Tab-separated table of C-alpha atoms in Angstrom:
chain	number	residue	atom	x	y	z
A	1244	UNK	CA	-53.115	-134.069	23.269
A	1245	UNK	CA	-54.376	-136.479	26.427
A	1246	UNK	CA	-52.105	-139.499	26.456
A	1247	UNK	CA	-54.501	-142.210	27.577
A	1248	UNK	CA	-51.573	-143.923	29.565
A	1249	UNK	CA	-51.459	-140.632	31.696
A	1250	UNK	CA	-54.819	-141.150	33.307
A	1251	UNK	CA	-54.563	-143.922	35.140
A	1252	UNK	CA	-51.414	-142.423	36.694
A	1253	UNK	CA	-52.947	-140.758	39.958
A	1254	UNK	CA	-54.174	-144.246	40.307
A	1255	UNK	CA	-50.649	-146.034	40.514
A	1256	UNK	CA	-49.718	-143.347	42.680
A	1257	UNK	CA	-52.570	-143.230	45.229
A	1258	UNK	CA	-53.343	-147.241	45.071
A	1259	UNK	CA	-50.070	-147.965	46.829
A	1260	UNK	CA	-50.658	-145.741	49.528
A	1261	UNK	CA	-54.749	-146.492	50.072
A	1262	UNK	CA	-53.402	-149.987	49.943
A	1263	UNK	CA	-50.938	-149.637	52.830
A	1264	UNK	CA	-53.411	-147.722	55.163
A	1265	UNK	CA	-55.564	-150.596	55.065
A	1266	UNK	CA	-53.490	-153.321	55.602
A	1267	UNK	CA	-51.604	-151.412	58.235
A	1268	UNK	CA	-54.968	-151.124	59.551
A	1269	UNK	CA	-55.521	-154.251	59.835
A	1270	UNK	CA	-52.929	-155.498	61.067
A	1271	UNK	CA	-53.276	-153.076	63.698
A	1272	UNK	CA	-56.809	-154.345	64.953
A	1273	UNK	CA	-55.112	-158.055	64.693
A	1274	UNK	CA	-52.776	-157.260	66.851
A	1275	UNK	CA	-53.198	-154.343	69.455
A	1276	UNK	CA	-54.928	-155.538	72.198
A	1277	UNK	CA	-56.667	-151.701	72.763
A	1278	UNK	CA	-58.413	-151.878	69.602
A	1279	UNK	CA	-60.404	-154.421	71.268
A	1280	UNK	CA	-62.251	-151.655	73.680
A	1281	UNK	CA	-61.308	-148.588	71.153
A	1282	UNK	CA	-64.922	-147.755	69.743
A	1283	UNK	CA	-67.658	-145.757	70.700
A	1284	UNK	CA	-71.039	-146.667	70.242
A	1285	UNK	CA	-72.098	-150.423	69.153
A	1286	UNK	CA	-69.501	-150.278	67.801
A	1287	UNK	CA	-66.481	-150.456	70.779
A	1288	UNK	CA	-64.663	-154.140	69.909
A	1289	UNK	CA	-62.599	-152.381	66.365
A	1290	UNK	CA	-61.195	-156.059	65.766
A	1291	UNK	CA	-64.050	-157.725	65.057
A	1292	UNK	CA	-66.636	-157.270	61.504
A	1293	UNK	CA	-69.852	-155.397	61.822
A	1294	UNK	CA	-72.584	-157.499	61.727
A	1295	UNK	CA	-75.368	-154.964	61.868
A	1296	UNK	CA	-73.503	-153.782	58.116
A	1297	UNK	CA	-74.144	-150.397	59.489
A	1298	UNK	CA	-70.494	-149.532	58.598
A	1299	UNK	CA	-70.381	-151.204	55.824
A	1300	UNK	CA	-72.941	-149.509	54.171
A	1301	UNK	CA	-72.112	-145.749	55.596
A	1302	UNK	CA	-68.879	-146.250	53.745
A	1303	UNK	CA	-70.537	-147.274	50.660
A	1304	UNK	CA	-72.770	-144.227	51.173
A	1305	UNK	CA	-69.973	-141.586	51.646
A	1306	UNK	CA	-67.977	-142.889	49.164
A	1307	UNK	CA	-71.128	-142.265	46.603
A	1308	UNK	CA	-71.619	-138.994	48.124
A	1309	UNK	CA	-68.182	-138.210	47.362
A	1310	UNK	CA	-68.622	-139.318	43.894
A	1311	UNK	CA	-71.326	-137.600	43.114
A	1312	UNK	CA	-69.862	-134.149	44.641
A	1313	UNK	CA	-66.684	-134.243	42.594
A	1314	UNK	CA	-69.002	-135.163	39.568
A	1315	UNK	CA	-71.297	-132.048	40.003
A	1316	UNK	CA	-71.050	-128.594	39.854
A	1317	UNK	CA	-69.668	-125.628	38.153
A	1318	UNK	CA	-65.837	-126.906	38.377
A	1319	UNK	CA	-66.944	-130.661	37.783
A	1320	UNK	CA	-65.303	-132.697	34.765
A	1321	UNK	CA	-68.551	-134.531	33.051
A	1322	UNK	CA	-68.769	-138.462	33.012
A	1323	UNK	CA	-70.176	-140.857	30.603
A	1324	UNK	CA	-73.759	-142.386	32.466
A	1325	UNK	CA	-72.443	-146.027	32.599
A	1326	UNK	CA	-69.644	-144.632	34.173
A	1327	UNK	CA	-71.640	-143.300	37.175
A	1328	UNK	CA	-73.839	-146.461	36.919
A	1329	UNK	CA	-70.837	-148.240	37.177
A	1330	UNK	CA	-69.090	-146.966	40.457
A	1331	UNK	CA	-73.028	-146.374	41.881
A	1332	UNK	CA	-73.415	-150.089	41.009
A	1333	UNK	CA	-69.917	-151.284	42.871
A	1334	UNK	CA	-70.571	-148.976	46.044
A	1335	UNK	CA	-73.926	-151.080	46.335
A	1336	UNK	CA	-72.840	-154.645	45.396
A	1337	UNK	CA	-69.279	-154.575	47.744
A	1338	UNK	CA	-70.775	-154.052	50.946
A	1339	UNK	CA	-71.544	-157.749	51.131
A	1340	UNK	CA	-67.520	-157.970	51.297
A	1341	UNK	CA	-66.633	-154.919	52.811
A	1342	UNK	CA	-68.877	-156.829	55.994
A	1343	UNK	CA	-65.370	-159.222	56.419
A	1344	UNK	CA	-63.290	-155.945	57.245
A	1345	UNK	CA	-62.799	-155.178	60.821
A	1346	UNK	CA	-64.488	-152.101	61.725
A	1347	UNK	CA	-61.042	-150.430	62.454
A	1348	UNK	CA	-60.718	-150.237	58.459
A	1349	UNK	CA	-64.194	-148.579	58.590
A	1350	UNK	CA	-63.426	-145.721	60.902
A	1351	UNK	CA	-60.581	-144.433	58.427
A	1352	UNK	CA	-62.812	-145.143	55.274
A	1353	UNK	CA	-65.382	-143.111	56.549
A	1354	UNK	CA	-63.183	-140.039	58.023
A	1355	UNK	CA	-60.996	-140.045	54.513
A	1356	UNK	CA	-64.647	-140.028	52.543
A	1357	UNK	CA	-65.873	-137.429	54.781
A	1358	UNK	CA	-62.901	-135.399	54.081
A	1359	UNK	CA	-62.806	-135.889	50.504
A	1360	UNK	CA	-66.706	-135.028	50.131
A	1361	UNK	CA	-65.505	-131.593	52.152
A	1362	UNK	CA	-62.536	-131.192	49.832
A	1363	UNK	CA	-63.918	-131.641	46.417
A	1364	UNK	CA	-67.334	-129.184	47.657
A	1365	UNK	CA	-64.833	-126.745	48.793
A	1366	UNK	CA	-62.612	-126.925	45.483
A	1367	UNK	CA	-65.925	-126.319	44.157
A	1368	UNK	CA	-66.409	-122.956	45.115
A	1369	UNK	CA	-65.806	-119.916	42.980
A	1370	UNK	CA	-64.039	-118.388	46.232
A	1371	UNK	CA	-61.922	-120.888	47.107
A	1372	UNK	CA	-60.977	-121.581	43.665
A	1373	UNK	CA	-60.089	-117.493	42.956
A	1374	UNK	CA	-58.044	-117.809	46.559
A	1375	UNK	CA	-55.859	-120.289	45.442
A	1376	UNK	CA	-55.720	-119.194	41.341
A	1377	UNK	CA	-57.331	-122.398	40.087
A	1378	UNK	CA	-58.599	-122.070	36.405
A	1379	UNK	CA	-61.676	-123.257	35.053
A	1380	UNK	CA	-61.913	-126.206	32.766
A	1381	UNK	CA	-61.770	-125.813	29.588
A	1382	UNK	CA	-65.605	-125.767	28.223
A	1383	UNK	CA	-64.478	-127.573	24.790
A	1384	UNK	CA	-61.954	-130.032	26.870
A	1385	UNK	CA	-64.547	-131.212	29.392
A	1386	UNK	CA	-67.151	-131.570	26.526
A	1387	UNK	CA	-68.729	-135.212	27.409
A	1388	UNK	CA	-69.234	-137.126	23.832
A	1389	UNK	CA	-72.155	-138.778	23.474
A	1390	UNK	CA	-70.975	-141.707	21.810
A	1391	UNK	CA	-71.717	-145.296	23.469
A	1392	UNK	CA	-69.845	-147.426	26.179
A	1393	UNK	CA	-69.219	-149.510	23.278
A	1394	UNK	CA	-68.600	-147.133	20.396
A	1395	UNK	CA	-65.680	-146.143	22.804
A	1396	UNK	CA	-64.175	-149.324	23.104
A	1397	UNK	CA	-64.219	-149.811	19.498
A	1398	UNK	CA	-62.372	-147.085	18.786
A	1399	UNK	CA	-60.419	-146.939	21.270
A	1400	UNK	CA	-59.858	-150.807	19.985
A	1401	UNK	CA	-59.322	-149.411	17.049
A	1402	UNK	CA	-56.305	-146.695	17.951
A	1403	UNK	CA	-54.703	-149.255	19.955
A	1404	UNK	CA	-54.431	-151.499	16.631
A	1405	UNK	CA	-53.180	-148.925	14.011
A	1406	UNK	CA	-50.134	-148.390	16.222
């Protein structure tokens, strides 16, 4: 069986690391005086917040985009709708914050979306996946219940309280 504890694990192990990049970032357009005439575009001062939201709101949009690629498809695990509707709704309703960051932090959001979009399309593909000897989900495995958000919690409630 799926030990429940074991999912969250490639989250511990990548949050530490996404964590570092952007305060390393950060610190970075603080303190380098280059970052100040870096850019390209409207956008050359990397120090300073984006005030247009532009960036802001092309990170939100490739981080969907890279959502919903690694959620579709052949190869792609199914999710439970208020799942979706839940990281569709966060994308949306962070930009207001994500408008503090300096647009340094924006520059490496967007190129790691980009290239995660790229990665899970190409992981996606029967060719690549016979190239490197990937297996296909299991069809009974990946079989999305259809109980409720809260049906789930219940039970899961539930499990959690008979041991």
């Amino acid at each position: 069986g799926i030990k429940q504890s074991h999912l969250f694990l490639p989250l511990f192990v990548q949050m530490p690391l996404f964590l570092s990049f952007f305060f390393g970032i950060r610190m970075l357009a603080i303190s380098n005086p280059t970052m100040l005439t870096g850019g390209v575009s409207f956008f050359t001062d990397l120090c300073t917040n984006d005030k247009t939201f532009l960036l802001p709101i092309i990170s939100s949009l490739t981080a969907t985009l890279s959502f919903e690629i690694t959620t579709r498809g052949k190869y792609a695990l199914p999710q439970h709708p208020f799942a979706k509707f839940l990281i569709r709704s966060i994308a949306v309703m962070s930009i207001p914050l994500l408008a503090s960051f300096p647009k340094a932090v924006f520059i490496f959001w967007v190129t790691n979306n980009f290239f995660t979009a790229f990665q899970a399309a190409l992981f996606q593909s029967t060719t690549i996946r016979n190239i490197f000897q990937i297996p296909s989900p299991d069809p009974i495995a990946t079989k999305l219940r259809e109980e409720s958000f809260v049906e789930m919690m219940n039970q899961a409630q539930a499990r959690a309280t008979q041991t």
